[in-house]
Coordinates of C-alpha atoms in Angstrom, one line a residue:
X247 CA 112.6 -83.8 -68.0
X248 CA 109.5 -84.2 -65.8
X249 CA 110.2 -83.2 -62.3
X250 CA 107.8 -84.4 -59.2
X251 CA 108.0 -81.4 -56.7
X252 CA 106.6 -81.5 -52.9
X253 CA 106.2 -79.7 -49.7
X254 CA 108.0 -81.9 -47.1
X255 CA 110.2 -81.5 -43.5
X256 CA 113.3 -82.4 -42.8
X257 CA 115.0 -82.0 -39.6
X258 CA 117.9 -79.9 -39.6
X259 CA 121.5 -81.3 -39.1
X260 CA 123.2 -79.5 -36.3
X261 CA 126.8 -79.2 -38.2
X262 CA 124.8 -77.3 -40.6
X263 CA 123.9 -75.1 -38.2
X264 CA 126.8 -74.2 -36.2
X265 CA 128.2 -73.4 -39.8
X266 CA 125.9 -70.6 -40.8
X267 CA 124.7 -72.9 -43.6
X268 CA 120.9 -72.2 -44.1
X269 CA 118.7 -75.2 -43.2
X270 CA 116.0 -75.9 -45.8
X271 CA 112.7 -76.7 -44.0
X272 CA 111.2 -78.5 -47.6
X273 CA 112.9 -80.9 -49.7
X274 CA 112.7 -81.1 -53.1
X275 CA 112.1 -84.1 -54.7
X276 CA 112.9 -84.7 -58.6
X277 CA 112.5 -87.3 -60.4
X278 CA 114.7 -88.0 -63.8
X279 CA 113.2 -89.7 -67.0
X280 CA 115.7 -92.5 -66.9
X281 CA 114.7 -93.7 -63.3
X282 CA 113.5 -97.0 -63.4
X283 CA 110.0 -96.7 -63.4
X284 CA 109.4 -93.2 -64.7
X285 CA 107.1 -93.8 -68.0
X286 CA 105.0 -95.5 -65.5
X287 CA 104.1 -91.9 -63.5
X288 CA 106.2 -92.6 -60.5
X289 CA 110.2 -91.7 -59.1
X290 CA 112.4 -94.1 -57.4
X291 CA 110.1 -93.5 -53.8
X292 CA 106.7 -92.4 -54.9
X293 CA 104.0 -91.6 -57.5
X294 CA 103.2 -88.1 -59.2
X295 CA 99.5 -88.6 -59.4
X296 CA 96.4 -91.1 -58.3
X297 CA 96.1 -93.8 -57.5
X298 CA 97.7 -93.5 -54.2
X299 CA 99.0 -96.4 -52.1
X300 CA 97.6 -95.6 -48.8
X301 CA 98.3 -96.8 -45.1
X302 CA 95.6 -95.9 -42.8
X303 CA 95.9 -95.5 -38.6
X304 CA 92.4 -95.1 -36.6
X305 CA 90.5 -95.9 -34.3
X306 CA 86.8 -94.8 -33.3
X307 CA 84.0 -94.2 -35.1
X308 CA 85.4 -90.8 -36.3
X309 CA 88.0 -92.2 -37.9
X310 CA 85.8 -95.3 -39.2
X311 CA 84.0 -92.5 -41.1
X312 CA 87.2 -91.8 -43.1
X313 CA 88.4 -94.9 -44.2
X314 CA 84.8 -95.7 -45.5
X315 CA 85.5 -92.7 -47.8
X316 CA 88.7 -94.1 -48.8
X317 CA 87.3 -97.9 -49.4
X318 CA 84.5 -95.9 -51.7
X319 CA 87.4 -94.4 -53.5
X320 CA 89.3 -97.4 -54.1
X321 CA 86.2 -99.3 -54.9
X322 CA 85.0 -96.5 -57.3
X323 CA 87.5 -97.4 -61.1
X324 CA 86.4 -94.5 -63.1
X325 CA 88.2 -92.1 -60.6
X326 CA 91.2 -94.2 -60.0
X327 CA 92.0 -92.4 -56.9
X328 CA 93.0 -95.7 -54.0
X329 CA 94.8 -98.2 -55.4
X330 CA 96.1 -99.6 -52.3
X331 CA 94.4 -99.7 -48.8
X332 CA 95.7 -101.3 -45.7
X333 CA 94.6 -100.2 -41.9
X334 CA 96.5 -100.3 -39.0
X335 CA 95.1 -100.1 -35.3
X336 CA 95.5 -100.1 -31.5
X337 CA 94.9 -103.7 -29.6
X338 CA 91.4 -103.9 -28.1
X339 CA 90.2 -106.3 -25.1
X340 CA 86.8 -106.5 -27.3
X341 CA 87.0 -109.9 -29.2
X342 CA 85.1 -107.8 -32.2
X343 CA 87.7 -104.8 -32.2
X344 CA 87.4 -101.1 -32.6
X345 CA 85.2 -99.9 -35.3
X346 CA 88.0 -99.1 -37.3
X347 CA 89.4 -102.9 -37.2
X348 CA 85.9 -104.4 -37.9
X349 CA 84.8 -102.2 -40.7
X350 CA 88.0 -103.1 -42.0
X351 CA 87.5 -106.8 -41.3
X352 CA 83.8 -106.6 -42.8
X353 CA 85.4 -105.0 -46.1
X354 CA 88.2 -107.7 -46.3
X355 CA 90.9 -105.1 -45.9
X356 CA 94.4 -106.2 -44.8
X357 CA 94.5 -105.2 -40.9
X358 CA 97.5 -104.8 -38.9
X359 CA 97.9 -104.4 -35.0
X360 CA 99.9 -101.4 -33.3
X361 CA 102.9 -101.5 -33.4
X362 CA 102.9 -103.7 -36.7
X363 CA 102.6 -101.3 -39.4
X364 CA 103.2 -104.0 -42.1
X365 CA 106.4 -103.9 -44.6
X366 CA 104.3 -103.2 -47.5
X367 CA 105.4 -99.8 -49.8
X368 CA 103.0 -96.5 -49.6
X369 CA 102.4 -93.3 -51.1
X370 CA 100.7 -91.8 -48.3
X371 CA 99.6 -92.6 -44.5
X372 CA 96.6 -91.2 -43.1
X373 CA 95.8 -91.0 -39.3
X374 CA 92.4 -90.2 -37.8
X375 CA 91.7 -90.7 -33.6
X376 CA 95.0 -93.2 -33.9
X377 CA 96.3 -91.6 -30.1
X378 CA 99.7 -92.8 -30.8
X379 CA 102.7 -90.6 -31.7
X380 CA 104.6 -91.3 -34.5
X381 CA 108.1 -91.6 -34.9
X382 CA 110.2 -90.2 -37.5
X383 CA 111.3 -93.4 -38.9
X384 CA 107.4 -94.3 -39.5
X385 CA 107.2 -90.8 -41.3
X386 CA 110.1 -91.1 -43.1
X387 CA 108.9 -93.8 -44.7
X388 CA 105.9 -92.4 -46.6
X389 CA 107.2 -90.4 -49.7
X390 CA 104.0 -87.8 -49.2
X391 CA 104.3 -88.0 -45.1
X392 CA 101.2 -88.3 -43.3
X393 CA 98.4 -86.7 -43.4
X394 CA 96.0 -86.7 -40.0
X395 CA 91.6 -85.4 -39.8
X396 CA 91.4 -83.2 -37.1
X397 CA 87.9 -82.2 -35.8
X398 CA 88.9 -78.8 -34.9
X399 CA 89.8 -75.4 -35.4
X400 CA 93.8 -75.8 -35.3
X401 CA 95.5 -74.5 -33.4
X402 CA 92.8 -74.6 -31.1
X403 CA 92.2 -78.2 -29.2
X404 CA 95.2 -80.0 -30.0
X405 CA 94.9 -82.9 -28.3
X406 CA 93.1 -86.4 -28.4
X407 CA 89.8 -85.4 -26.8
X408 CA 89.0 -81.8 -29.2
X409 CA 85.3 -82.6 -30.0
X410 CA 84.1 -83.4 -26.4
X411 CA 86.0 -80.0 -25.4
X412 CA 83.8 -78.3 -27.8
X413 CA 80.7 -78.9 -26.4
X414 CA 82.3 -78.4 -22.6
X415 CA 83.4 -75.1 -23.3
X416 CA 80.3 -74.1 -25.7
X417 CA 82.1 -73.3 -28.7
X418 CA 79.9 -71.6 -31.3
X419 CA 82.0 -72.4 -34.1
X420 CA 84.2 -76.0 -35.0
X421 CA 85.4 -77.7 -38.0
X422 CA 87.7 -80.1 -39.4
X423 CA 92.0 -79.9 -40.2
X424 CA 93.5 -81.7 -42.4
X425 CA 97.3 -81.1 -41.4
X426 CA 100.3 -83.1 -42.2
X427 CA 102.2 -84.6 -39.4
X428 CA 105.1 -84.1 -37.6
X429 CA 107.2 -86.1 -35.4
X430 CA 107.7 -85.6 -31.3
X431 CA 104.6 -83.7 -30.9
X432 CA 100.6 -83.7 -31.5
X433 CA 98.7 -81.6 -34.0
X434 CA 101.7 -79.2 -34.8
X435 CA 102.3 -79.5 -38.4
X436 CA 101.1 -77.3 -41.5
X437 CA 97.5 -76.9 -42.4
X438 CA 96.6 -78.5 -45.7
X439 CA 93.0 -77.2 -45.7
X440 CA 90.3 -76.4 -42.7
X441 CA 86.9 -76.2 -43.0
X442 CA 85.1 -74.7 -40.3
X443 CA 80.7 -75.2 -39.2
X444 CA 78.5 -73.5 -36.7
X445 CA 78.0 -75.7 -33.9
X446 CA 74.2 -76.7 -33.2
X447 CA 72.5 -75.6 -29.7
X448 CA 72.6 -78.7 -27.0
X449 CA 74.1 -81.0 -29.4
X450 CA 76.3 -83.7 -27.6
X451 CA 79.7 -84.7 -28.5
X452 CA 78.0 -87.6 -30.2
X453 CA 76.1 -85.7 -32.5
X454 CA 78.5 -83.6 -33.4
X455 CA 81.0 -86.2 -34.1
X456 CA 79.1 -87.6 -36.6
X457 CA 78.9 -84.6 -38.5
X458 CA 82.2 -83.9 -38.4
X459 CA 83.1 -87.1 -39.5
X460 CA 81.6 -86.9 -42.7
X461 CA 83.0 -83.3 -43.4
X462 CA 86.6 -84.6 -42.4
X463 CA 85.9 -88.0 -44.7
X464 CA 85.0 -85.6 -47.6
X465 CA 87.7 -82.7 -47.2
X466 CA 90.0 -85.5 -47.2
X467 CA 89.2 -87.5 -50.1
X468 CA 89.5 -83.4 -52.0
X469 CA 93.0 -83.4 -50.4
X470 CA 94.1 -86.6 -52.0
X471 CA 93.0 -85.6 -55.4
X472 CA 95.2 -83.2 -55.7
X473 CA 98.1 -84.2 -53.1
X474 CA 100.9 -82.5 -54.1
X475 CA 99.4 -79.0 -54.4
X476 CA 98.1 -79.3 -51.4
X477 CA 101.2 -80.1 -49.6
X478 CA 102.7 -77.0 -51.6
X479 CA 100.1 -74.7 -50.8
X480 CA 100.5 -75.9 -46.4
X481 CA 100.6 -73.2 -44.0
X482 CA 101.7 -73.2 -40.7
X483 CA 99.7 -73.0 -37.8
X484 CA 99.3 -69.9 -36.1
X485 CA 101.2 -68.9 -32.8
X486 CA 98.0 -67.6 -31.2
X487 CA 94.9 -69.2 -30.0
X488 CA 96.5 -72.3 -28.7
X489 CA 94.9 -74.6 -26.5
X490 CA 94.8 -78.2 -25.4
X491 CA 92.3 -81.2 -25.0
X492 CA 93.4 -83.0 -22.3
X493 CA 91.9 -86.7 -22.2
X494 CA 88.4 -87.2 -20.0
X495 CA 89.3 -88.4 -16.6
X496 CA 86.8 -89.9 -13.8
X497 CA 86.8 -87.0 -12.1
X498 CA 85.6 -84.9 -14.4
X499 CA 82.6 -86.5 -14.2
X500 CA 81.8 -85.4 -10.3
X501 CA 79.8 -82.5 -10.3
X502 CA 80.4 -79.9 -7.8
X503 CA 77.2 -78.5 -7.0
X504 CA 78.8 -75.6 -5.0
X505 CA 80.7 -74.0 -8.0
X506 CA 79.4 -75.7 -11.2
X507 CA 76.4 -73.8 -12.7
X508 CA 72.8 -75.1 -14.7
X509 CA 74.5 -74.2 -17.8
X510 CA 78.0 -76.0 -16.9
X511 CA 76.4 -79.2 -15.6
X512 CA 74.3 -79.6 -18.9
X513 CA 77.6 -79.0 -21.3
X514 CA 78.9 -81.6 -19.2
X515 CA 76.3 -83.8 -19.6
X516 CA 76.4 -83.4 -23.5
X517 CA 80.1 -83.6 -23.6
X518 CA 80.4 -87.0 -21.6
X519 CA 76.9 -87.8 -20.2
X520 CA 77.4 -91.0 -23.3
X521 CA 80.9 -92.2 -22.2
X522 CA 80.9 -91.3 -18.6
X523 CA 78.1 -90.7 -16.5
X524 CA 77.8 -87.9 -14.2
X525 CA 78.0 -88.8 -10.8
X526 CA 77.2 -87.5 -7.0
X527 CA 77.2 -88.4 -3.6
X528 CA 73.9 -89.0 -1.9
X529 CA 73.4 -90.3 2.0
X530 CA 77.5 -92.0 1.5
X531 CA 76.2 -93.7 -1.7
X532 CA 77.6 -92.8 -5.4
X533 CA 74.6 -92.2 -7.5
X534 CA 74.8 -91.6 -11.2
X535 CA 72.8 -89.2 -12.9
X536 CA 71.4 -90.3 -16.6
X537 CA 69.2 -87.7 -17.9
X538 CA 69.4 -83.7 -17.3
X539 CA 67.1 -81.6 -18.6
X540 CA 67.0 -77.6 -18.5
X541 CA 63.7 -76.0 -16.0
X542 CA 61.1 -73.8 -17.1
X543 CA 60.1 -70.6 -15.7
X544 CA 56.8 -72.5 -15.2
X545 CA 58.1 -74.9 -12.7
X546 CA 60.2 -72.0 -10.9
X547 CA 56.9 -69.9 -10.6
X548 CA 55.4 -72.8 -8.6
X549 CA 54.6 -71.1 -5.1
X550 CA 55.2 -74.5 -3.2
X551 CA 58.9 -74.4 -4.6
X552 CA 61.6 -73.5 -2.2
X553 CA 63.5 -70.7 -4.5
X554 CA 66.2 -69.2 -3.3
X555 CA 66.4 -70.9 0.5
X556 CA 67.6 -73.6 -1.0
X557 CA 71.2 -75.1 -0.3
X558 CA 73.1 -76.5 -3.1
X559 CA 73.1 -79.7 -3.6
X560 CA 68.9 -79.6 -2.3
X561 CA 66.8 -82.0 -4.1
X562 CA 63.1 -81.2 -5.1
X563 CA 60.8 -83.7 -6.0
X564 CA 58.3 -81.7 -9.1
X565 CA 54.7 -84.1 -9.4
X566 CA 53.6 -82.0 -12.4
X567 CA 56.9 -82.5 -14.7
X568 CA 58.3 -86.0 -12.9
X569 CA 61.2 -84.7 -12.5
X570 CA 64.1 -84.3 -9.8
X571 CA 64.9 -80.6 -9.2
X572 CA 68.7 -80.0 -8.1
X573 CA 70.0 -76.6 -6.9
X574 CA 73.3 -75.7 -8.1
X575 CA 75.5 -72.6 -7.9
X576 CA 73.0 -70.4 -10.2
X577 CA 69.7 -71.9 -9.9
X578 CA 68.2 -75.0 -10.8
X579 CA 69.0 -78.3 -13.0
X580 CA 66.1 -80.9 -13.6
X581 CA 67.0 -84.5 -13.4
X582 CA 64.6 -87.4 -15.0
X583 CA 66.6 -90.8 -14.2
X584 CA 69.0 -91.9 -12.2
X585 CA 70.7 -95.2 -11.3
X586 CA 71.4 -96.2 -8.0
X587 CA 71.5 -100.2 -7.6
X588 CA 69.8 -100.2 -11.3
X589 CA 68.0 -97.5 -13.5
X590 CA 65.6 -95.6 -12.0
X591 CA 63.1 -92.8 -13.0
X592 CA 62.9 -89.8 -10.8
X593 CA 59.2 -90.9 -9.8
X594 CA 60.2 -94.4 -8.8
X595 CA 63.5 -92.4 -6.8
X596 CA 61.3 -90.3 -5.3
X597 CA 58.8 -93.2 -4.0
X598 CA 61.5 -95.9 -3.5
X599 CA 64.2 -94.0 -1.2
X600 CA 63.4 -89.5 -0.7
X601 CA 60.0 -89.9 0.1
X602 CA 60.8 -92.7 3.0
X603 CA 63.6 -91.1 4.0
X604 CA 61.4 -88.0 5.0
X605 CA 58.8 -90.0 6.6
X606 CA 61.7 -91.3 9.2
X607 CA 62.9 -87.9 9.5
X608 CA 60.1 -85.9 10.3
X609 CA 62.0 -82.5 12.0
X610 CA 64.9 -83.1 8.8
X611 CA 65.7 -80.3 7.0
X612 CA 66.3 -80.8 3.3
X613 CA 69.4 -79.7 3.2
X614 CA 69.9 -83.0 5.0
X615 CA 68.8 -85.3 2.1
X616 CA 71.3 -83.4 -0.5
X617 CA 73.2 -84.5 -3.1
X618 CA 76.9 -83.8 -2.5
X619 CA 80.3 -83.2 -4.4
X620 CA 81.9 -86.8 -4.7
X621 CA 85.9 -87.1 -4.4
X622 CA 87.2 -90.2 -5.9
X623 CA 90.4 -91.9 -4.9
X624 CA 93.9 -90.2 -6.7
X625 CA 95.9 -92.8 -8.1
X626 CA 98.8 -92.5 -5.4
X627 CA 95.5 -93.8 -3.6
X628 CA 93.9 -96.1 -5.5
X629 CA 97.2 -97.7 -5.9
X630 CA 97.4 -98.0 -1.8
X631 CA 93.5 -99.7 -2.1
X632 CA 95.1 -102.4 -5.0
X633 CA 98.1 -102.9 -2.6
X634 CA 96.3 -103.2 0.7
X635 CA 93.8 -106.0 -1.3
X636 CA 96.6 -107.9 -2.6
X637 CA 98.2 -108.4 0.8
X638 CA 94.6 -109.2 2.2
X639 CA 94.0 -112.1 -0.7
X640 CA 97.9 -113.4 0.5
X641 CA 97.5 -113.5 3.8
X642 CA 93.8 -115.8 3.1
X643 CA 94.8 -118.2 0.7
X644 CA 98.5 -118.7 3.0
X645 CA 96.2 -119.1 6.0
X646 CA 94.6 -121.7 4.1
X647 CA 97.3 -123.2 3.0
X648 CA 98.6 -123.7 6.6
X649 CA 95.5 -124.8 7.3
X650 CA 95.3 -127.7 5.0
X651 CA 99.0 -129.0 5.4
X652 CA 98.1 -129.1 9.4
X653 CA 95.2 -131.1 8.8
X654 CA 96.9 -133.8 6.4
X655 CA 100.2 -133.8 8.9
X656 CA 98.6 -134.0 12.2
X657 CA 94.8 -135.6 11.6
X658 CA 92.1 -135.6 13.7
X659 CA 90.9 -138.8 15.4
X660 CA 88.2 -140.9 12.8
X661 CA 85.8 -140.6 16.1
X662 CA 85.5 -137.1 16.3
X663 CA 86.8 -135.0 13.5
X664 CA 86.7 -131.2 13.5
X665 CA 86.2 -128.7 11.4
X666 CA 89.7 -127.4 10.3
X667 CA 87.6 -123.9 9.8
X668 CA 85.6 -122.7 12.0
X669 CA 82.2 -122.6 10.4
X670 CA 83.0 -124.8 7.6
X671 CA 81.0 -128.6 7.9
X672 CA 83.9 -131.5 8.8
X673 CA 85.2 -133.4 6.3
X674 CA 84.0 -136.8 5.2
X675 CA 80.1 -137.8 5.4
X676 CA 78.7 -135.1 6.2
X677 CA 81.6 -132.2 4.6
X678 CA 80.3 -134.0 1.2
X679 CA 76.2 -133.6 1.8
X680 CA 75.7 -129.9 2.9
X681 CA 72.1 -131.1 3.3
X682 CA 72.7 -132.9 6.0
X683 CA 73.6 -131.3 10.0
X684 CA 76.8 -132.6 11.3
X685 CA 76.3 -134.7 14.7
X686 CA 75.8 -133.3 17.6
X687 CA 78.1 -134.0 21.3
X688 CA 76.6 -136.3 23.3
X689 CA 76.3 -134.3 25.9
X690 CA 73.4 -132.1 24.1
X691 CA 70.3 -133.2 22.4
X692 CA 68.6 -131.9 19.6
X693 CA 66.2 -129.0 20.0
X694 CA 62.3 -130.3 20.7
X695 CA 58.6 -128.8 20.1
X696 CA 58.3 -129.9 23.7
X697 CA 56.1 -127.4 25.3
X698 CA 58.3 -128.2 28.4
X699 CA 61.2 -126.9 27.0
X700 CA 63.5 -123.8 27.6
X701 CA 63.1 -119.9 26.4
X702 CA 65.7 -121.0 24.1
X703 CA 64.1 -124.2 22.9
X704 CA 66.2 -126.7 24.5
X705 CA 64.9 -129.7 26.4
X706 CA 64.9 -130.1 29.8
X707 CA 67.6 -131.6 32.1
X708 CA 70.5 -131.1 29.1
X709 CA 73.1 -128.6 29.4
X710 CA 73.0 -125.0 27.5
X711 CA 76.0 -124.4 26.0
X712 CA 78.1 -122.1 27.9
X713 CA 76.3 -123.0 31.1
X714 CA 76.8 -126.0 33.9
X715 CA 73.3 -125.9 34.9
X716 CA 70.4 -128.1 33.8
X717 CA 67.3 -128.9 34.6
X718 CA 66.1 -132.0 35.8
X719 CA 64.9 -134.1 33.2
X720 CA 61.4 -136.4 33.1
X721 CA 62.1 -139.8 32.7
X722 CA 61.7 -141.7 29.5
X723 CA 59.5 -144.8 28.9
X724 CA 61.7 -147.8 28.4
X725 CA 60.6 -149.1 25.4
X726 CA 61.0 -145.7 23.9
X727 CA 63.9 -146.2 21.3
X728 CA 66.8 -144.1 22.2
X729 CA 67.6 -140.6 19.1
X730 CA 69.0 -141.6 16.2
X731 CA 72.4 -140.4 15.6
X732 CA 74.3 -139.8 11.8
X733 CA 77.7 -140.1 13.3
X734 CA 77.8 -142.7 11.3
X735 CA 79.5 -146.8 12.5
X736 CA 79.2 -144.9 16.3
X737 CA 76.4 -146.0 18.1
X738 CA 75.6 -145.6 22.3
X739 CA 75.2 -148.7 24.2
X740 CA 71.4 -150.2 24.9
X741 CA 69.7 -149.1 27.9
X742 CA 70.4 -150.8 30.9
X743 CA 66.8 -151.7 31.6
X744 CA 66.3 -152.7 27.9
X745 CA 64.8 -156.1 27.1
X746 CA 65.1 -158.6 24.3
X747 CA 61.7 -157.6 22.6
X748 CA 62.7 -154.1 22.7
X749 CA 66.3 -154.9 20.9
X750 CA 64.0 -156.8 18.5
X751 CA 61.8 -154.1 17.8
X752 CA 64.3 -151.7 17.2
X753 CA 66.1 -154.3 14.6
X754 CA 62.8 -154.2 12.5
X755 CA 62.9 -152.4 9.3
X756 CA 60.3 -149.2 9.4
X757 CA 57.1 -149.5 7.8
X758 CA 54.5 -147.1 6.8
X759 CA 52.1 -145.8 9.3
X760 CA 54.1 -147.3 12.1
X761 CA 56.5 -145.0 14.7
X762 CA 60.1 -144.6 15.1
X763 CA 60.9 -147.3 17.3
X764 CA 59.2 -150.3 15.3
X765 CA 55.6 -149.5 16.0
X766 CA 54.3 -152.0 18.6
X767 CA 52.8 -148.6 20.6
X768 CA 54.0 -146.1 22.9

């Protein structure tokens, strides 16, 4: 009789434990000779040995790393170690997906959406930057339970954000877990095997991601050839050295130049500087900083450099390196780009907005022209900002709507429409051409070139707006053809003193070279 035997956790039934019975922690699996499907290497819920039937749950580009190892696998037939591969991941607004759904996609890999995980049968799951907790149910379902890549030290940066805590806290040591999961909780389970790798000096979170990607994709393609041992041979995670990474807020991203140090701005910078960058407050405007770079004892010797005087927060404009400097809590921090309305070196920074800024203000201090902590809005707050522009956007389009239903119910007279918003052009001729002015009352004439005319360019002897005084007004020649209006049908009655040539004239199409008025002279 051939028995399959595996680690595994079970929770404990409270009956048995108000009796004194002992609760086993690890099931034991066997599986007979006469169950259906023995001679073929597998029990009544799983297999003994490779190939595995795997379901995978991921993400990022970590965890794209990992299922490129097991898609090798399963592609590679002498080994025999995949048999079955399907992925499962998170919704994304990206049309393209996560790079875990379009590698999968690209390799023609059965995909399903969280919280689809497919009806299919499995050996084995295997999770990688998934960021969703699993239920028992899910777990229970997998004869070998789930296995989940950790880049980290377990027990140390459980959590969903462990490599970007690395570099924040200067870790000199990291490495990759392979655990098995457990339900209700994150990164708690037994430790299958951990690898651990010196961190290299300034490397971002990037860069060290991708190495230990591919550690994690190899230690867990070792794991799967030998499964069952390894589940035998788990331990569990020590009690000491705990300690969480917390996901990357906003704020984290503000740097407080009063109590952050050189040192602590540039881990900052390497941990997030490539998903958030940092940001500051300069003259009431949020600026974000792009490119930190450490300063040399070369540039501090400088005798034209302020030193210690300096606030924090001061900003230093260096010719010889073209760089900003920015004093912080310890010293100094140099700063090569930043964007403002759009990307900006330091040179065209300094040029475009500092070096004005101390031409206006001769007698300023520097301290003046500082960069300064920025506070963004809580949520409670921001919540308050959505709320107050929701009620602003009601309150326009039911003022509009008011608006319009006036305007059909009680019209304005065809003579003399007006506008039912103040600005807007009427409706009608002119409402459809925004090229061309609306009329104007009769009582005011168009402004003239008339050298005659007003400070404020109107003619003489017509009323000012706002004002019952005018000037008296030359008279006209009587043959001069009275303004044209684009009212429209509307048109003024003839002069009194008019005569039947000048109607005449007037009823003469234009022609080139000729005046206004039908071009017999003025």
């Amino acid at each position: 009789m051939k028995g399959l035997v595996r680690g595994w956790w079970r929770p404990a039934l409270g009956r048995a434990a108000a009796s004194g019975r002992a609760s086993s922690q690890r099931r034991v699996v066997t599986g007979l000779a006469g169950c259906p499907g023995w001679e073929d290497g597998k029990d009544a819920r799983g297999r003994d040995k490779p190939p595995w039937r795997v379901l995978f749950f991921g993400t990022d580009q970590f965890a794209r790393e990992a299922l490129r190892a097991l898609h090798a696998a399963r592609e590679n037939q002498e080994e025999k170690l995949i048999e079955k591969l399907e992925v499962v991941t998170v919704p994304s607004p990206s049309p393209r997906g996560l790079p875990v759904k379009q590698y999968a996609v690209q390799s023609q890999l059965p995909v399903y959406e969280w919280p689809d995980v497919g009806s299919g049968e499995y050996d084995v799951g295997v999770v990688a930057s998934f960021g969703r907790l699993l239920s028992e149910a899910l777990i229970l379902k997998f004869p070998y339970g789930i296995l989940n890549v950790h880049p980290s030290c377990l027990p140390r940066w459980r959590g969903p954000a462990p490599i970007i805590h690395t570099v924040l806290h200067g870790d000199p040591i990291t490495g990759v877990t392979i655990m098995q999961i457990r339900p209700k909780r994150f990164d708690v389970g037994p430790i299958l095997k951990q690898e651990t790798i010196p961190v290299p000096p300034k490397s971002t979170a990037k860069e060290l991601e991708a190495v230990l990607s591919r550690l994690g994709a190899s230690m867990l393609i070792s794991v799967l050839k030998n499964l069952p041992g390894s589940l035998n041979s788990g331990r569990p995670q020590p009690a000491e050295g705990v300690t969480y990474a917390p996901k990357i807020s906003a704020d984290t991203s503000c740097i407080n130049w009063e109590e952050q140090t050189s040192e602590q701005i540039l881990r900052l910078h390497c941990a997030i500087g490539n998903i958030i960058p940092l940001q500051t407050l300069w003259m009431g405007n949020a600026i974000k900083l792009l490119d930190f770079v450490e300063v040399s004892s070369s540039v501090l010797a400088d005798p034209k450099f302020p030193g210690r005087a300096a606030v924090p927060g001061s900003i230093v404009y260096h010719r010889q390196s073209q760089m900003l400097l920015v004093c912080c809590k310890d010293g100094w921090i140099g700063v090569r780009s930043v964007m403002l309305k759009k990307t900006l070196t330091a040179t065209d920074f300094y040029n475009g907005y500092l070096h004005p800024w101390y031409q206006r203000n001769l007698q300023a201090q520097p301290s003046h022209c500082r960069f300064q902590t920025l506070r963004l809005p809580t949520k409670k707050q921001q919540k308050k900002i959505v709320a107050m522009q929701q009620c602003i956007n009601h309150n326009f389009l039911l003022g509009a709507h008011v608006r319009q239903r006036r305007q059909v119910t009680h019209p304005q007279p065809s003579g003399r429409q007006e506008s039912p918003i103040p600005g807007s052009a009427p409706p009608g001729r002119h409402g459809d051409c925004p090229d061309v002015a609306p009329p104007l009352p009769r009582d005011v004439a168009p402004p003239s070139p008339n050298p005659e005319a007003g400070a404020e360019g109107w003619e003489p002897g017509v009323r000012r707006p706002g004002s019952s005084a005018a000037r008296p007004a030359p008279r006209r020649p009587a043959s001069r053809a009275p303004p044209l209006s684009l009212a429209g049908p509307r048109r003024s009655a003839p002069a009194a003193g008019a005569t039947r040539a000048g109607a005449a004239a007037r009823s003469l199409p234009r022609q080139e070279g000729r005046g206004r008025g039908g071009g017999h002279g003025r």
